[in-house]
Coordinates of C-alpha atoms (C1' of nucleotides) in Angstrom, one line a residue:
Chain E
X16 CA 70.8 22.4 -90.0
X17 CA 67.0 21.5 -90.3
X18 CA 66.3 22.3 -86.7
X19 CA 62.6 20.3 -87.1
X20 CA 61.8 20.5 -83.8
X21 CA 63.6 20.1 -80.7
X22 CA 65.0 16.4 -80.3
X23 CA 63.1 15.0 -77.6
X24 CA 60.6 12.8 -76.6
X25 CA 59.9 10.8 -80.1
X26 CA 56.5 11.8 -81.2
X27 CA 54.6 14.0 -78.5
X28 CA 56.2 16.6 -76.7
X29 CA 56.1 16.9 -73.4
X30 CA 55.3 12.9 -73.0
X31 CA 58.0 10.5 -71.0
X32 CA 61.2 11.0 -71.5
X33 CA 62.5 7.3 -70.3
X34 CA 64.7 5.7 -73.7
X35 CA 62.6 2.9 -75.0
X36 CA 64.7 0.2 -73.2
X37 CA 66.8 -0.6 -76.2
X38 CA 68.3 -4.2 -77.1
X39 CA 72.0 -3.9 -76.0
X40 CA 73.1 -5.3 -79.3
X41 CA 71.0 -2.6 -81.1
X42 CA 72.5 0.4 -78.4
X43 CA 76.1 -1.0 -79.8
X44 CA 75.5 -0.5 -83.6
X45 CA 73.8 2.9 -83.1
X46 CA 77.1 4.5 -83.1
X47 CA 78.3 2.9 -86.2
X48 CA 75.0 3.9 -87.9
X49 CA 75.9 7.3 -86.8
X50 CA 79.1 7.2 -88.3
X51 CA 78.1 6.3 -91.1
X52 CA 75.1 8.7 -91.4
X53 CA 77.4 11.8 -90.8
X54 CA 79.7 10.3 -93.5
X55 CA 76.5 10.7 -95.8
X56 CA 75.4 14.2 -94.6
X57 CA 79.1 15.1 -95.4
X58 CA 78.6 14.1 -99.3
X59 CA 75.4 16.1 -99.2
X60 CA 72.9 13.4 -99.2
X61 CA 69.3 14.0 -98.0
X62 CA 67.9 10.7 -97.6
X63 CA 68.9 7.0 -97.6
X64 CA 67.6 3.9 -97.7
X65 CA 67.9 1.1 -95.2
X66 CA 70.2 -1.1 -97.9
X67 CA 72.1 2.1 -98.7
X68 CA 72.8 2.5 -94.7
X69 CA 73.3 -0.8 -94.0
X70 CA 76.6 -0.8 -96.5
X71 CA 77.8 2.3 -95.1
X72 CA 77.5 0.6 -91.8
X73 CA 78.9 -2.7 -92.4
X74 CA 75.4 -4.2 -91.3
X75 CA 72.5 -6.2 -93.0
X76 CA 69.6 -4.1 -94.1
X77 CA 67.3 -6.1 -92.1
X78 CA 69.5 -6.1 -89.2
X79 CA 69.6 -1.9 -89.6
X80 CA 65.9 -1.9 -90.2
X81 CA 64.5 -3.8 -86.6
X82 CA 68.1 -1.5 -84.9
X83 CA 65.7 1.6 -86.4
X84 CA 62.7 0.5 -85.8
X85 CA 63.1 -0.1 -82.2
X86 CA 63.7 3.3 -81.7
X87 CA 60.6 4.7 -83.4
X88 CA 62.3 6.1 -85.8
X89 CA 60.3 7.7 -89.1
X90 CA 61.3 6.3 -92.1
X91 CA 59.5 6.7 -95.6
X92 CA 58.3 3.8 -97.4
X93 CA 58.9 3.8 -100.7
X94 CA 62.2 6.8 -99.7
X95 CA 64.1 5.9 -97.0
X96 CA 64.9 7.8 -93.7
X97 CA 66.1 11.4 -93.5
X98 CA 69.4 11.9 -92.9
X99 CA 69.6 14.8 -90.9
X100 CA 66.1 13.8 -88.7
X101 CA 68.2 10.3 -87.9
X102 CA 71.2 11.7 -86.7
X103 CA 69.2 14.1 -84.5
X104 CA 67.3 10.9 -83.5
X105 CA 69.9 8.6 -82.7
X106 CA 72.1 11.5 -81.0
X107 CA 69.5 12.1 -79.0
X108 CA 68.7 8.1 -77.8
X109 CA 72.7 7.9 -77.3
X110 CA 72.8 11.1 -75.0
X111 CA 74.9 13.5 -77.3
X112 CA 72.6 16.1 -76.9
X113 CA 74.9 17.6 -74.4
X114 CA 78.4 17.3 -74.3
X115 CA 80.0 14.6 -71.9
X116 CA 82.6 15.5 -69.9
X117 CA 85.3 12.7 -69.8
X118 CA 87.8 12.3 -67.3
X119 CA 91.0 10.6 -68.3
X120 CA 93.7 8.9 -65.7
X121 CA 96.7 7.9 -66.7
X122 CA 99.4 10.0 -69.6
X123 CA 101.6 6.9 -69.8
X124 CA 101.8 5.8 -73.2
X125 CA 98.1 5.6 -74.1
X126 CA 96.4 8.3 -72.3
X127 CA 99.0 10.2 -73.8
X128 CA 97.8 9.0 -77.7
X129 CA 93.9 9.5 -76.1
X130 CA 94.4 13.2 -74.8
X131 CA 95.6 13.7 -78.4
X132 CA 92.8 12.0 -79.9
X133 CA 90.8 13.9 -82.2
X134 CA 87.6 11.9 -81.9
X135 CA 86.7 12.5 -78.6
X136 CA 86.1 16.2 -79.3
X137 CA 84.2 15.5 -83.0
X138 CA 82.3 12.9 -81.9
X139 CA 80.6 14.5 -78.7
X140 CA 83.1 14.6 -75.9
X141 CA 85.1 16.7 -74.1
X142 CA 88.1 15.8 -71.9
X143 CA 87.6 17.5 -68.7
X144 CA 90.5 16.8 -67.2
X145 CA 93.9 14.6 -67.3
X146 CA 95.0 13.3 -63.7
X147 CA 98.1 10.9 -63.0
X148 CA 99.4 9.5 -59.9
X149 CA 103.1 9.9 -60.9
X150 CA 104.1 13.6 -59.4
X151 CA 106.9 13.7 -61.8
X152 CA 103.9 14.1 -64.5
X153 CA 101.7 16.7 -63.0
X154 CA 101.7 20.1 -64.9
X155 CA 102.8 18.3 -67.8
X156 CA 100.8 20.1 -70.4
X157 CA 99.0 17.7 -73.3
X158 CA 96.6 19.3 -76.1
X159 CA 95.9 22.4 -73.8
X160 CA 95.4 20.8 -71.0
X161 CA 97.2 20.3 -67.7
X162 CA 98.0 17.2 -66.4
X163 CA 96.5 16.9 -62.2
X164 CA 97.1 14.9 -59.5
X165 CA 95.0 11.5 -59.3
X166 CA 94.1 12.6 -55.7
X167 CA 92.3 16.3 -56.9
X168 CA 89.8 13.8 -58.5
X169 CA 87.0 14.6 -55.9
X170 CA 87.8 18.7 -56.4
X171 CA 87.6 17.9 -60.4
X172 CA 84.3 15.9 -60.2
X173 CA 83.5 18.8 -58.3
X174 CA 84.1 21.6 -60.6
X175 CA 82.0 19.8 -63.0
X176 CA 80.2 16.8 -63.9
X177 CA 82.0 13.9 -64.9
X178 CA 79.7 11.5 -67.0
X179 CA 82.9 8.9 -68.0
X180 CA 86.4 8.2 -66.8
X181 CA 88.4 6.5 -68.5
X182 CA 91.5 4.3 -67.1
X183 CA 94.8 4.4 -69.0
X184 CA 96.9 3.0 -65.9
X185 CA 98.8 -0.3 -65.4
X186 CA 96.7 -3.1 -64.7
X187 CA 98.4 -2.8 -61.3
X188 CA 96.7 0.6 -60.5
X189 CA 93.3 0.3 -62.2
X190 CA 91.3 -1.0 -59.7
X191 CA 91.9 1.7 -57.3
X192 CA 91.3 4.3 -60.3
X193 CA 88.1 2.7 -60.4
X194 CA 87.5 3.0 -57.0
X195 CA 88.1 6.5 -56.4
X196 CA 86.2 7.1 -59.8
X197 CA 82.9 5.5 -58.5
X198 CA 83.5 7.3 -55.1
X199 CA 83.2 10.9 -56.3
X200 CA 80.2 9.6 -58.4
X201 CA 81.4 8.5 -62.0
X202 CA 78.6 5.6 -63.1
X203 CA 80.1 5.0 -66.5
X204 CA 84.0 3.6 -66.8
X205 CA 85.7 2.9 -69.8
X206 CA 88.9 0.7 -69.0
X207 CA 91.8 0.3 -70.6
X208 CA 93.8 -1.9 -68.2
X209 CA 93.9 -5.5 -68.7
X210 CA 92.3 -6.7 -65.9
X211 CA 89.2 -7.0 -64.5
X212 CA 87.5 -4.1 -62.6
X213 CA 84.9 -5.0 -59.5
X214 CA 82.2 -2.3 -59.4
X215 CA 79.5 -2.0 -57.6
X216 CA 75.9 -2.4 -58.9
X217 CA 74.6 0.5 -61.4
X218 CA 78.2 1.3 -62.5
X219 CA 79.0 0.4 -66.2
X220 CA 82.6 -1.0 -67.4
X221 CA 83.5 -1.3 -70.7
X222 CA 86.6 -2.5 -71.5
X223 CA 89.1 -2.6 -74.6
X224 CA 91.7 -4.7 -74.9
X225 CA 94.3 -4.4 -77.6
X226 CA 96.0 -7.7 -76.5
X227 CA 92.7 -10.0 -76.3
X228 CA 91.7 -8.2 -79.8
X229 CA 95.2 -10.0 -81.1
X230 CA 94.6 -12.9 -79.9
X231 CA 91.6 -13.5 -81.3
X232 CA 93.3 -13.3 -84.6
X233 CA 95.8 -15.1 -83.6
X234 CA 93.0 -17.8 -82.9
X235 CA 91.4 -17.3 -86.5
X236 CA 94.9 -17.2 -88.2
X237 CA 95.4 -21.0 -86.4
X238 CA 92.7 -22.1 -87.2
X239 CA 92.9 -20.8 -91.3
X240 CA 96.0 -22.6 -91.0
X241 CA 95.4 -25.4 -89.9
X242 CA 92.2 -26.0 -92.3
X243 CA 94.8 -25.5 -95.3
X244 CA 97.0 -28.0 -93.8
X245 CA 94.7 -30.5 -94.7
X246 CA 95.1 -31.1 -98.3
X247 CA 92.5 -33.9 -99.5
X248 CA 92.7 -36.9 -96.7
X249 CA 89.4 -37.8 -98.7
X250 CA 87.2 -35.1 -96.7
X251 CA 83.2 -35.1 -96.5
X252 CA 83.4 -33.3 -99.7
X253 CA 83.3 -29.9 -98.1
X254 CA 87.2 -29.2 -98.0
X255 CA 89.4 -27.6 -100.8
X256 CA 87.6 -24.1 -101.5
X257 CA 90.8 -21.8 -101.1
X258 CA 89.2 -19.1 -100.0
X259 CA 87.6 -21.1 -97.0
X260 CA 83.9 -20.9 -96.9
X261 CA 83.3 -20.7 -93.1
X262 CA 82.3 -17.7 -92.3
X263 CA 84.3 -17.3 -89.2
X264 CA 82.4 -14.0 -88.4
X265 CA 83.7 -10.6 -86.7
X266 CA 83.6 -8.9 -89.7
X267 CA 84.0 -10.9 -93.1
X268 CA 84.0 -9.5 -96.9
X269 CA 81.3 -6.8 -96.2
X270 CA 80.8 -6.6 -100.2
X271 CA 81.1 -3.4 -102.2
Chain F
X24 CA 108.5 -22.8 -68.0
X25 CA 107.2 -26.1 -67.2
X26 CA 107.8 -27.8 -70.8
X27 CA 105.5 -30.9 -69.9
X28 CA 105.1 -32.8 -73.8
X29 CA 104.9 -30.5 -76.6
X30 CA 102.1 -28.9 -76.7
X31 CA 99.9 -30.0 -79.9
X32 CA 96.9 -31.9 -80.9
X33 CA 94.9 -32.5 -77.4
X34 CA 95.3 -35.9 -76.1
X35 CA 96.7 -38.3 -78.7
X36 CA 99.7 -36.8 -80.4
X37 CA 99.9 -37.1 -83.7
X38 CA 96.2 -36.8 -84.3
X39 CA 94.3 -34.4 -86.2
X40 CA 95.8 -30.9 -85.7
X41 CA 92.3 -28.9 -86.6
X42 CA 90.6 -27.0 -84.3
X43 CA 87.8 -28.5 -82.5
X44 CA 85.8 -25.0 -84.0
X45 CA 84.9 -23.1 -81.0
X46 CA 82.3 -20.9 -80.9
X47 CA 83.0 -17.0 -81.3
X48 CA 81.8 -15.9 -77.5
X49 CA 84.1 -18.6 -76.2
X50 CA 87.2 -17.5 -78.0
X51 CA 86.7 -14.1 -77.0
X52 CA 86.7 -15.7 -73.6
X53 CA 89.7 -17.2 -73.8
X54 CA 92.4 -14.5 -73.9
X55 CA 90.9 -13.1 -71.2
X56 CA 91.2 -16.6 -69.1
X57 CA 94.4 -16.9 -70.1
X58 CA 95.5 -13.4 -69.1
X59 CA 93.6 -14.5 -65.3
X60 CA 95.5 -18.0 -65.3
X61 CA 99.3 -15.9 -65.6
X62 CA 98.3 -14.0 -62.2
X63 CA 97.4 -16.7 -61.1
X64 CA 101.1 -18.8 -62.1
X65 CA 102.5 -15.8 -60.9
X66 CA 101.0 -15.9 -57.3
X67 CA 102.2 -19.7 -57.3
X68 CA 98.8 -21.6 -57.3
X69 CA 99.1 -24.8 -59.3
X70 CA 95.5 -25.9 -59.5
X71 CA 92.8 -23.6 -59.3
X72 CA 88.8 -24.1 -59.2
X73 CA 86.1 -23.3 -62.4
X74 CA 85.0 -20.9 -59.1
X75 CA 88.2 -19.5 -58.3
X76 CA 88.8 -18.8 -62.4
X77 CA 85.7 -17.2 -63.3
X78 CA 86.1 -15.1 -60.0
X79 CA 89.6 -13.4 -61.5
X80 CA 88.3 -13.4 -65.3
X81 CA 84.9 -11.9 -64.5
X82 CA 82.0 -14.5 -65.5
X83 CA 80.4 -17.0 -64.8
X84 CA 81.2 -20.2 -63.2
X85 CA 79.1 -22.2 -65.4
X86 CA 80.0 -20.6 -68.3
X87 CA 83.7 -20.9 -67.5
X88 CA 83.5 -24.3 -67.3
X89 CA 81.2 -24.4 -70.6
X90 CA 84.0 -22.8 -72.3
X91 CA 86.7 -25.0 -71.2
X92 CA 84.7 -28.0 -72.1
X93 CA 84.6 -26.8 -75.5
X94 CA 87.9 -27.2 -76.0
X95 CA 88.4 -30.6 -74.5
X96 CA 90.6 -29.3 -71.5
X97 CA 90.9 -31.5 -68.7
X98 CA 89.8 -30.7 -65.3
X99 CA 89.8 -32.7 -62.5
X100 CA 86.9 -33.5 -60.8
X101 CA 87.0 -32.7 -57.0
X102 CA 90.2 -30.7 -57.7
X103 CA 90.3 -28.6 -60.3
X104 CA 92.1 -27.0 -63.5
X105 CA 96.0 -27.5 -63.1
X106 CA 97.0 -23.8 -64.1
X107 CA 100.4 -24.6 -65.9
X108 CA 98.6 -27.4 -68.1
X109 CA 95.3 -24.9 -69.0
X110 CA 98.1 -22.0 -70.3
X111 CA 99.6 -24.7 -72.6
X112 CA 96.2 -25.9 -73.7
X113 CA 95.0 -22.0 -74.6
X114 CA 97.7 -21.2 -75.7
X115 CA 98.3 -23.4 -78.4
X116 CA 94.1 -22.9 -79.7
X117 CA 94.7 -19.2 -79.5
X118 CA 97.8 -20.5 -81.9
X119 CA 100.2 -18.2 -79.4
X120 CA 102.7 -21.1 -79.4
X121 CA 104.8 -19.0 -82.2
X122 CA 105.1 -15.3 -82.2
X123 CA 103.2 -13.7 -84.7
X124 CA 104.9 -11.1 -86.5
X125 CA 102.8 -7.9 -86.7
X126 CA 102.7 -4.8 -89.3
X127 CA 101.5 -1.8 -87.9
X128 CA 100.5 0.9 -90.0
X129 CA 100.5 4.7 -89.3
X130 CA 102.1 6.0 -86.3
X131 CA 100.6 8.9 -85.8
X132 CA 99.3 9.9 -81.9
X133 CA 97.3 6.5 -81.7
X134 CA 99.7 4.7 -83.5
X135 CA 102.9 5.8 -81.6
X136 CA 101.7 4.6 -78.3
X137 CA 101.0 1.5 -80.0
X138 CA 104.4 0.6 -81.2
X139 CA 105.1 1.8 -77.7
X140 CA 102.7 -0.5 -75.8
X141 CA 104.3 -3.3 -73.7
X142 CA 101.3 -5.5 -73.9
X143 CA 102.8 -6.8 -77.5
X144 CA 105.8 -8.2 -76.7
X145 CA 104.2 -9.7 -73.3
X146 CA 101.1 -11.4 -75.1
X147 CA 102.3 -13.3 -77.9
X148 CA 103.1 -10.4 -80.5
X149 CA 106.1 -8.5 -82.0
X150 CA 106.0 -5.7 -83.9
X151 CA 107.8 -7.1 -87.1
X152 CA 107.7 -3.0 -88.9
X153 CA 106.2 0.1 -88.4
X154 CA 104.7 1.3 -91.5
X155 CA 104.0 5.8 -92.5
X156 CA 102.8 6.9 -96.1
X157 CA 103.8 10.3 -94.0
X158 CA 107.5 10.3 -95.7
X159 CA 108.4 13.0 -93.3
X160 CA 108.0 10.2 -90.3
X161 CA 109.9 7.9 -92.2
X162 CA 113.4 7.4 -90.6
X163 CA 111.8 8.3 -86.7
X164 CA 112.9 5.2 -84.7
X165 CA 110.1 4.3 -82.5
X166 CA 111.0 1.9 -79.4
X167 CA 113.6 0.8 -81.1
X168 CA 112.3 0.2 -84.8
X169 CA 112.7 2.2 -87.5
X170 CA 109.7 3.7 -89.7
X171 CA 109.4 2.5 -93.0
X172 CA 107.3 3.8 -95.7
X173 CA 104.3 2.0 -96.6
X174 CA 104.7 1.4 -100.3
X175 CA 107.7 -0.8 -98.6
X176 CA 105.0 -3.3 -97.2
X177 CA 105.6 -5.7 -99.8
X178 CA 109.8 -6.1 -98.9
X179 CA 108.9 -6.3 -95.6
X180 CA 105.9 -9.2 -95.9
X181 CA 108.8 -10.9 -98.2
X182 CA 111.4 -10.3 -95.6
X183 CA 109.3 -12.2 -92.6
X184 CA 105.6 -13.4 -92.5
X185 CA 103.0 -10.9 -91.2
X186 CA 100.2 -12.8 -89.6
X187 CA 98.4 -9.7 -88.5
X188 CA 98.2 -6.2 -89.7
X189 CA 97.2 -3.3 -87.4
X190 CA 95.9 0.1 -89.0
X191 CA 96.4 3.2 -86.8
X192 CA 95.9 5.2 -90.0
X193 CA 93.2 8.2 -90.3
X194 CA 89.4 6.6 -91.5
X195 CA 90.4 8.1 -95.0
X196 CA 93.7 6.2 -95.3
X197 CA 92.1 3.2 -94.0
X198 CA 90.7 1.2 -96.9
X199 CA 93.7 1.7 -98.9
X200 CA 96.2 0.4 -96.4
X201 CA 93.9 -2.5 -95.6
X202 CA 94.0 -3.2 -99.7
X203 CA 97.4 -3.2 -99.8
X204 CA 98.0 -5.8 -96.8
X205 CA 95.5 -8.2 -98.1
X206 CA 97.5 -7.5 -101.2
X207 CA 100.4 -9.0 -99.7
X208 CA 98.8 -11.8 -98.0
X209 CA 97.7 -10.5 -94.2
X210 CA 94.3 -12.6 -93.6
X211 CA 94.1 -10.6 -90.4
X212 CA 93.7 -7.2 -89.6
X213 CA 93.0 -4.9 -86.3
X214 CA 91.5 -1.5 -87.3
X215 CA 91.4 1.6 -85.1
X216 CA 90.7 3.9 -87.6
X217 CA 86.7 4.7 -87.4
X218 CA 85.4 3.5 -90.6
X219 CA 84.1 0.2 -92.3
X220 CA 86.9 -1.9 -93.9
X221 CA 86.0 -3.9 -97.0
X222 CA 87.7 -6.8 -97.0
X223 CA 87.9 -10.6 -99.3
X224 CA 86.2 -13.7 -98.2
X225 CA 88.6 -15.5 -95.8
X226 CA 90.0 -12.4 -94.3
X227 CA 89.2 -11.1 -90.5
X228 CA 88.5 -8.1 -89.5
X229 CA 88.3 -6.6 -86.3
X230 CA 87.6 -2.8 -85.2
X231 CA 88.6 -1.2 -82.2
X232 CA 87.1 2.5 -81.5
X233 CA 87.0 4.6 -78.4
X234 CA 84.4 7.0 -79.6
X235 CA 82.1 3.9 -80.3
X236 CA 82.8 2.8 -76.6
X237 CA 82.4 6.4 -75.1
X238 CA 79.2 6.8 -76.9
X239 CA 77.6 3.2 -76.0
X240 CA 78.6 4.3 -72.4
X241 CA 77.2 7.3 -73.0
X242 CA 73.4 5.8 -73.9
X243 CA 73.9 4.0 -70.2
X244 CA 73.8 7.9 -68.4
X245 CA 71.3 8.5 -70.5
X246 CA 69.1 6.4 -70.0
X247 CA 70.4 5.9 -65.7
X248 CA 69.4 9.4 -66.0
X249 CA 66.3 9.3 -67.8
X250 CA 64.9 6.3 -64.7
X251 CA 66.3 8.4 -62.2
X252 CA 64.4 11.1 -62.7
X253 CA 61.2 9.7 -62.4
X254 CA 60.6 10.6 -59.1
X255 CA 57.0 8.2 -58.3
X256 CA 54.7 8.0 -60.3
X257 CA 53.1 5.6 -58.9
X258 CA 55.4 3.3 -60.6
X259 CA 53.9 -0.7 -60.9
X260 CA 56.2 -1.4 -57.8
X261 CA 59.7 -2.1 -59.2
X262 CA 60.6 1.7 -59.1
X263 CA 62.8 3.5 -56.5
X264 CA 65.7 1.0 -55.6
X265 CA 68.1 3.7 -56.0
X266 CA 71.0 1.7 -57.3
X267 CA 69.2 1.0 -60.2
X268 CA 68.3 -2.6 -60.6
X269 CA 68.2 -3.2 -64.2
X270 CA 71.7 -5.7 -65.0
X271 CA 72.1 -3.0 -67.9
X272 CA 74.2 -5.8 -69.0
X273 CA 78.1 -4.7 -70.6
X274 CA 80.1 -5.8 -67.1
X275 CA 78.4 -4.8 -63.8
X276 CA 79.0 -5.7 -60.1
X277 CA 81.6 -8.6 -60.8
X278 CA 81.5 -9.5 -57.3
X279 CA 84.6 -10.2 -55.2
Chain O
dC4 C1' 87.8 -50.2 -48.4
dG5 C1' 84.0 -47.3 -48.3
dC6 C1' 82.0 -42.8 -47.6
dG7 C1' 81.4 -38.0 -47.9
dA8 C1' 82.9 -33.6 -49.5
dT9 C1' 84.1 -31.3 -53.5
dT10 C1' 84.2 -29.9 -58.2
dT11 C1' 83.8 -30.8 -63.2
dG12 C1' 81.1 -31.6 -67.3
dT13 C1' 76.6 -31.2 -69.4
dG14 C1' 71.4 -31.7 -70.5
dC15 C1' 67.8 -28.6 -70.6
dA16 C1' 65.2 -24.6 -70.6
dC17 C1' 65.1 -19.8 -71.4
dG18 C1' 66.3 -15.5 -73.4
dT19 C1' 68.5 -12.8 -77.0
dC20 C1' 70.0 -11.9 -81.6
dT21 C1' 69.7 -12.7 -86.5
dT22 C1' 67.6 -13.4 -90.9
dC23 C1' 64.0 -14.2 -94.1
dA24 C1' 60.0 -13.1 -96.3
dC25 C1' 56.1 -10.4 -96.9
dA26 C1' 52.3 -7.2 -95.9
dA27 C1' 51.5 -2.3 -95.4
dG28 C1' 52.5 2.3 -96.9
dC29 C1' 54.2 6.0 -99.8
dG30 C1' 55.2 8.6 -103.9
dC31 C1' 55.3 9.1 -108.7
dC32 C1' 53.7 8.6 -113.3
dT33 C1' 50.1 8.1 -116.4
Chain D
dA17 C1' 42.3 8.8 -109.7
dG18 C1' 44.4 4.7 -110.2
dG19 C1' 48.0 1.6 -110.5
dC20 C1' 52.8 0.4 -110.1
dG21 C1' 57.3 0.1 -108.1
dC22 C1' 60.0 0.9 -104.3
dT23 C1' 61.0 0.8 -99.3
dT24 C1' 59.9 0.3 -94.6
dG25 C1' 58.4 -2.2 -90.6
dT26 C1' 57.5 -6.6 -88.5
dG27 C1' 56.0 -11.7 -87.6
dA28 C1' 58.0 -15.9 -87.3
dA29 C1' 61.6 -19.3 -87.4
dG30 C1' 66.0 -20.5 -86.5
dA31 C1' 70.7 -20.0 -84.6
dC32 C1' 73.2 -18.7 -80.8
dG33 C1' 74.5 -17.8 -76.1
dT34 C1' 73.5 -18.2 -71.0
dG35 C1' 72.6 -20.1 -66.6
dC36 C1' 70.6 -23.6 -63.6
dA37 C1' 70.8 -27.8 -61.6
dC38 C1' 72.4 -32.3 -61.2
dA39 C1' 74.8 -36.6 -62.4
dA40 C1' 79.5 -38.4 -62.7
dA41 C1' 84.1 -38.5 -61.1
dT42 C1' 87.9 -37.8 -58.0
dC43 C1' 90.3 -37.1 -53.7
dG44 C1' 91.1 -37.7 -48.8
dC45 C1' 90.0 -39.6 -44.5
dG46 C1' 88.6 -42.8 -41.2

DNA sequence: CGCGATTTGTGCACGTCTTCACAAGCGCCT
DNA sequence: AGGCGCTTGTGAAGACGTGCACAAATCGCG
């Protein structure tokens, strides 16, 4: 699908491939854009304009505009940005050009739901393997694929490149999943576990949370409730407003 | 365990029970202390230093100690945080002093390990129903609760008050089910389903999704990769260092 | 009772992120 | 060709978050 040219360097060809040293915040939204752009291919649209984005993305069209910008990307004045030339563009800046191979330790509960998950495969991934340190679990077969031994990690990193691994263990556990993971070469972790993993310099960690993603409701429902509880002790004159005006953040009434 | 006074309003009881309106980083912080502070009860310290904390939560001394400030918690000076007093103290701003009752919403692969998940019932949470527009899943007892059908949400926000509702739904299910718990009063909602939720004023919304994490993780090997292969260009002097220098930021090298 | 060791709480400077507002560029219509 | 409307890209200002470095406070010991 409008194969332009080959998604590479942005602008020459043949000039320096390093990424343009994106803002982090920027690098964390480019997904979402993506999302969203695919979303708009889907429907059939050719082009779209930063406000028109921005919506689909949950973002502010200025915010979306700079997030594009800093990657050189072509838009049109007066049009918009190509759909199909930004996903190629962004793709390429996020490393989907090839497909990752992701390792994934730990079928309890979760890695179970994750082996399953569609998204990994759709969204440019491929689960390479499934290891587990409980014997009684090995050869266990999930979504095609059999379940290994935590300890065959080096021969599996061997038979091909693991780009992420991803930890689905107890807390308990984790750390030395991380550890075996750095030592047959891994550089990028995505951690499940609640706790926190020590890595040595150049490795990445990310880490969700479900628990800590509660709780940080739970601190915005307190704190709803306890604004309500205050029904008119004579305030500053900004109380009342049902709705509550404070933008608490996260996420709030993206508008249609 | 250790029921010192009720905990409530900080200091004074009786006073003002609003929230001294922290800001957004330091909230996320704080589950994450707290989580740090029960190993720590566990192992049997009863004090423990702004050093010692930010060691087992992963940041920053100062920034520790920044965050606890903001909420008015009292250290002592020379000494310490008193570990049993700090739990009450974050536990009652992250409003975990009742157990919030929570809806969870589609129990498909993803879902189904949720209702599953142990980290609920340990962290503050109980799953109050398990919610399917699948009527073919309705009756499937799941850890002990039974499925429900979704168009049932309203009895069951009568029967007991949901303060958060999680969506484990499909992206195209999504904005529906998220309608129809605002609908029934839910001011807080935890999405896993990979699309943008449109949401009221007043109502939080916070998204949790792996390929979002994969693919931030996988800009990092991207652009490791991208350094790495320049070999020496006669670099301005800050090349080679093979670990890679750049603090790419996300989590790295937490130190012992 | 005083002193030193230790640790908290915070003022300040710096960097990052966000948002506004507008100039520059592009296409279309006349 | 020229002008007009639309949209991008960006400079600048402000809000926010971070980390250093140090003063203030507390404990323990002589």
């Amino acid at each position: 699908m409008s194969q332009h040219r080959h998604p590479g360097a942005p602008g020459r060809a043949g000039a320096v491939p390093a990424l343009p040293d994106l803002p982090e915040a920027t690098v964390a939204r480019l997904p979402e854009y993506l999302r969203a752009l695919h979303n708009l291919a889907e429907v059939g649209h050719e082009t779209v304009s930063s406000e028109g984005l921005a919506g689909a993305a949950g973002v502010n069209s200025a915010k979306l505009r700079k997030d594009l910008s800093q990657l050189g990307s072509y838009g049109t004045r007066g049009v918009g940005y190509d759909v199909a030339l930004l996903i190629e563009q962004i793709e390429y800046v996020l490393g989907l050009t090839q497909r990752r191979a992701v390792a994934l330790v730990g079928v309890g509960n979760l890695g179970h739901a994750l082996a399953g998950y569609d998204g990994f495969a759709s969204r440019g991934f491929r689960i390479a393997a499934l290891l587990d340190a409980d014997r009684s679990r090995v050869g266990e077969v999930i979504n095609g694929l059999v379940v290994r031994h935590v300890d065959e990690l080096p021969r599996v990193a061997a038979e091909e490149s693991i780009a992420i691994g991803v930890i689905a263990t107890p807390a308990a556990a984790a750390q030395a999943v991380a550890d075996q993971l750095v030592t047959v070469g891994v550089t990028s972790i995505l951690n499940f576990a609640p706790c926190v993993l020590s890595v040595p310099e150049g490795v990445d960690v990310r880490k969700v949370d479900l628990a800590i993603e509660l709780q940080i409701l739970s601190f915005h429902e307190h704190r709803k409730a306890s604004l309500t509880a205050l029904p008119a002790t004579g305030g500053s004159g900004l109380t009342a407003l049902p709705g509550g005006l404070a933008a608490t953040d996260t996420q709030e009434a993206i508008g249609t």
